[in-house]
Short mmCIF file of C-alpha atoms in Angstrom, two decimals:
data_model
loop_
_atom_site.label_atom_id
_atom_site.label_comp_id
_atom_site.label_asym_id
_atom_site.label_seq_id
_atom_site.Cartn_x
_atom_site.Cartn_y
_atom_site.Cartn_z
CA UNK L 1 1.08 -10.52 -8.41
CA UNK L 2 0.23 -9.79 -4.79
CA UNK L 3 0.67 -6.36 -3.22
CA UNK L 4 0.52 -5.60 0.51
CA UNK L 5 -0.06 -1.92 1.25
CA UNK L 6 -1.02 0.54 3.95
CA UNK L 7 -3.30 3.26 2.48
CA UNK L 8 -1.49 5.95 4.50
CA UNK L 9 1.88 5.28 2.86
CA UNK L 10 2.56 7.59 -0.11
CA UNK L 11 5.29 5.29 -1.43
CA UNK L 12 2.96 2.28 -1.45
CA UNK L 13 0.42 4.47 -3.24
CA UNK L 14 2.84 5.38 -6.04
CA UNK L 15 3.98 1.76 -6.35
CA UNK L 16 0.37 0.58 -6.58
CA UNK L 17 -0.40 3.09 -9.35
CA UNK L 18 2.71 1.91 -11.20
CA UNK L 19 1.47 -1.69 -10.99
CA UNK L 20 -1.82 -0.65 -12.59
CA UNK L 21 0.25 0.77 -15.44
CA UNK L 22 2.23 -2.47 -15.65
CA UNK L 23 -1.03 -4.41 -16.01
CA UNK L 24 -1.58 -2.57 -19.31
CA UNK L 25 1.72 -3.71 -20.86
CA UNK L 26 2.62 -6.98 -19.12
CA UNK L 27 0.58 -10.15 -18.41
CA UNK L 28 0.05 -9.55 -14.69
CA UNK L 29 -3.01 -9.09 -12.51
CA UNK L 30 -2.77 -7.34 -9.15
CA UNK L 31 -4.26 -8.92 -6.03
CA UNK L 32 -4.55 -6.49 -3.13
CA UNK L 33 -3.83 -7.15 0.55
CA UNK L 34 -3.56 -4.79 3.47
CA UNK L 35 -0.67 -4.41 5.85
CA UNK L 36 -0.42 -1.94 8.70
CA UNK L 37 2.12 0.73 9.58
CA UNK L 38 0.61 0.65 13.06
CA UNK L 39 1.37 -3.05 13.47
CA UNK L 40 4.74 -2.71 11.75
CA UNK L 41 5.93 -0.04 14.19
CA UNK L 42 4.61 -1.58 17.41
CA UNK L 43 7.36 -1.62 20.00
CA UNK L 44 9.86 0.05 17.67
CA UNK L 45 11.90 3.11 18.56
CA UNK L 46 10.72 5.47 15.82
CA UNK L 47 10.76 9.24 15.53
CA UNK L 48 7.91 10.80 17.53
CA UNK L 49 6.86 13.02 14.60
CA UNK L 50 6.57 9.92 12.41
CA UNK L 51 4.58 8.08 15.08
CA UNK L 52 2.19 11.04 15.33
CA UNK L 53 1.91 11.12 11.55
CA UNK L 54 0.74 7.53 11.37
CA UNK L 55 -1.40 7.64 14.50
CA UNK L 56 -4.61 7.26 12.49
CA UNK L 57 -3.16 4.88 9.90
CA UNK L 58 -5.00 1.91 11.42
CA UNK L 59 -8.39 3.45 10.60
CA UNK L 60 -8.40 3.02 6.77
CA UNK L 61 -6.88 -0.44 7.18
CA UNK L 62 -9.73 -1.46 9.48
CA UNK L 63 -12.35 -0.06 7.11
CA UNK L 64 -10.89 -1.85 4.09
CA UNK L 65 -10.74 -5.10 6.09
CA UNK L 66 -14.36 -4.68 7.19
CA UNK L 67 -15.42 -4.03 3.59
CA UNK L 68 -13.57 -7.13 2.38
CA UNK L 69 -15.22 -9.22 5.12
CA UNK L 70 -18.68 -8.03 4.00
CA UNK L 71 -18.28 -7.90 0.22
CA UNK L 72 -15.26 -10.08 -0.61
CA UNK L 73 -11.64 -9.34 -1.44
CA UNK L 74 -12.51 -7.97 -4.89
CA UNK L 75 -13.45 -4.63 -3.28
CA UNK L 76 -10.00 -4.04 -1.76
CA UNK L 77 -8.34 -2.63 -4.90
CA UNK L 78 -11.17 -0.27 -5.93
CA UNK L 79 -11.63 0.95 -2.36
CA UNK L 80 -7.88 1.56 -2.02
CA UNK L 81 -7.99 3.58 -5.25
CA UNK L 82 -10.74 5.82 -3.89
CA UNK L 83 -9.08 6.29 -0.49
CA UNK L 84 -5.61 6.82 -1.93
CA UNK L 85 -6.77 9.33 -4.53
CA UNK L 86 -8.35 11.45 -1.82
CA UNK L 87 -5.50 11.11 0.68
CA UNK L 88 -2.56 11.51 -1.67
CA UNK L 89 -3.57 13.05 -4.99
CA UNK L 90 -5.98 15.50 -3.37
CA UNK L 91 -3.73 16.02 -0.33
CA UNK L 92 -6.48 15.43 2.19
CA UNK L 93 -4.13 13.41 4.41
CA UNK L 94 -2.61 16.78 5.35
CA UNK L 95 -5.96 18.32 6.26
CA UNK L 96 -6.99 17.78 9.90
CA UNK L 97 -10.31 16.06 10.44
CA UNK L 98 -10.65 14.83 6.84
CA UNK L 99 -10.03 11.12 7.33
CA UNK L 100 -13.58 10.08 8.27
CA UNK L 101 -15.01 12.07 5.36
CA UNK L 102 -12.48 10.45 3.01
CA UNK L 103 -13.42 6.97 4.22
CA UNK L 104 -17.16 7.59 3.94
CA UNK L 105 -16.87 9.15 0.48
CA UNK L 106 -14.64 6.32 -0.71
CA UNK L 107 -17.02 3.60 0.47
CA UNK L 108 -19.92 5.36 -1.25
CA UNK L 109 -17.92 5.84 -4.47
CA UNK L 110 -17.37 2.07 -4.72
CA UNK L 111 -21.03 1.37 -3.92
CA UNK L 112 -20.32 -0.01 -0.45
CA UNK L 113 -22.19 0.64 2.78
CA UNK L 114 -20.88 3.99 4.09
CA UNK L 115 -21.75 2.83 7.61
CA UNK L 116 -18.64 0.64 7.41
CA UNK L 117 -16.71 3.79 8.36
CA UNK L 118 -17.59 2.85 11.96
CA UNK L 119 -15.05 0.02 11.69
CA UNK L 120 -12.32 2.68 11.97
CA UNK L 121 -12.94 2.81 15.72
CA UNK L 122 -13.47 -0.91 16.23
CA UNK L 123 -10.99 -3.63 17.10
CA UNK L 124 -13.31 -6.24 15.57
CA UNK L 125 -11.15 -6.72 12.49
CA UNK L 126 -7.73 -6.26 14.09
CA UNK L 127 -6.98 -9.99 14.11
CA UNK L 128 -7.64 -10.13 10.36
CA UNK L 129 -5.47 -7.03 9.88
CA UNK L 130 -2.62 -8.71 11.73
CA UNK L 131 -3.02 -11.93 9.80
CA UNK L 132 -2.83 -10.17 6.42
CA UNK L 133 0.04 -7.96 7.60
CA UNK L 134 2.03 -10.91 8.92
CA UNK L 135 1.49 -12.90 5.73
CA UNK L 136 3.10 -10.11 3.72
CA UNK L 137 5.87 -9.13 6.11
CA UNK L 138 6.88 -12.76 6.75
CA UNK L 139 7.79 -13.01 3.07
CA UNK L 140 10.45 -10.30 3.33
CA UNK L 141 11.45 -9.88 6.98
CA UNK L 142 10.93 -7.25 9.66
CA UNK L 143 13.45 -4.66 8.44
CA UNK L 144 11.24 -3.31 5.65
CA UNK L 145 7.93 -1.50 5.29
CA UNK L 146 5.15 -1.10 2.78
CA UNK L 147 4.68 -2.01 -0.03
CA UNK L 148 5.51 -5.70 -0.26
CA UNK L 149 5.15 -7.47 -3.60
CA UNK L 150 5.06 -11.20 -4.33
CA UNK L 151 5.33 -12.74 -7.77
CA UNK L 152 5.23 -16.53 -7.49
CA UNK L 153 7.90 -17.43 -4.92
CA UNK L 154 9.71 -14.12 -5.47
CA UNK L 155 8.86 -11.50 -2.80
CA UNK L 156 10.40 -8.11 -2.04
CA UNK L 157 9.85 -4.70 -0.46
CA UNK L 158 9.35 -1.80 -2.84
CA UNK L 159 10.22 -0.52 -5.29
CA UNK L 160 10.24 2.96 -3.77
CA UNK L 161 9.50 5.46 -6.54
CA UNK L 162 8.69 9.17 -6.53
CA UNK L 163 6.52 9.27 -9.66
CA UNK L 164 4.44 6.78 -11.63
CA UNK L 165 6.05 5.60 -14.88
CA UNK L 166 3.58 5.11 -17.72
CA UNK L 167 3.30 2.75 -20.68
CA UNK L 168 6.37 0.82 -21.69
CA UNK L 169 8.50 2.70 -19.16
CA UNK L 170 6.37 1.05 -16.47
CA UNK L 171 6.89 -2.31 -18.14
CA UNK L 172 10.66 -1.91 -18.33
CA UNK L 173 10.83 -1.04 -14.63
CA UNK L 174 8.78 -4.15 -13.88
CA UNK L 175 11.13 -6.29 -15.99
CA UNK L 176 14.17 -4.92 -14.17
CA UNK L 177 12.68 -5.33 -10.70
CA UNK L 178 11.78 -8.95 -11.45
CA UNK L 179 15.23 -9.61 -12.88
CA UNK L 180 17.18 -8.46 -9.84
CA UNK L 181 14.78 -9.74 -7.17
CA UNK L 182 14.65 -13.21 -8.73
CA UNK L 183 18.35 -13.69 -7.89
CA UNK L 184 18.23 -15.44 -4.51
CA UNK L 185 21.42 -13.85 -3.19
CA UNK L 186 20.36 -10.30 -4.11
CA UNK L 187 19.11 -8.21 -1.18
CA UNK L 188 19.41 -4.46 -1.58
CA UNK L 189 19.98 -1.52 -3.88
CA UNK L 190 19.48 1.92 -2.38
CA UNK L 191 20.18 5.60 -2.96
CA UNK L 192 19.02 8.74 -1.19
CA UNK L 193 15.73 10.19 -2.43
CA UNK L 194 16.41 13.58 -4.01
CA UNK L 195 13.10 14.20 -5.78
CA UNK L 196 9.71 15.10 -4.34
CA UNK L 197 6.75 12.74 -4.58
CA UNK L 198 4.59 13.46 -7.63
CA UNK L 199 0.94 12.41 -7.51
CA UNK L 200 -0.33 13.02 -11.04
#
């Protein structure tokens, strides 16, 4: 199972934590890939408040890409866990000036060179970011966002969830998502979100 994510996206974060729960009850193994809200929204007419909110989203993506280039792709998942926990569970994405500290702490927590935080300001890895992003988004089309999941030839955006199901509940959701997305003529189910995001 392949997951494309942007660390800034709270919905991708919840989906990724759900997939870790699914790994405990179903025979899957997650492989992690970055995508970029910055790249996704280039040239699009989006709300200015949203654009401001994701203005720094490219920075964690660059750092993760730099870490993968130096240490291999196996560091992507653990590094995402450290970054996401700090940004979302601890709410530090809402605290001005915290991003660099989050990135440095996260690199150190995984045992990676904290100097890789300098990649946040560098365009050195942007081509690799775009390549990974395009690989994921090309599977599902331009009208979606993050996360993107691929299981074999079956690829889809989402699911968008507001809390992480645990145990067999996580497994049942996985079974249902695979069932509907495997039907080639199925494209969309949607309802308005009426519950707050829960990061527990």
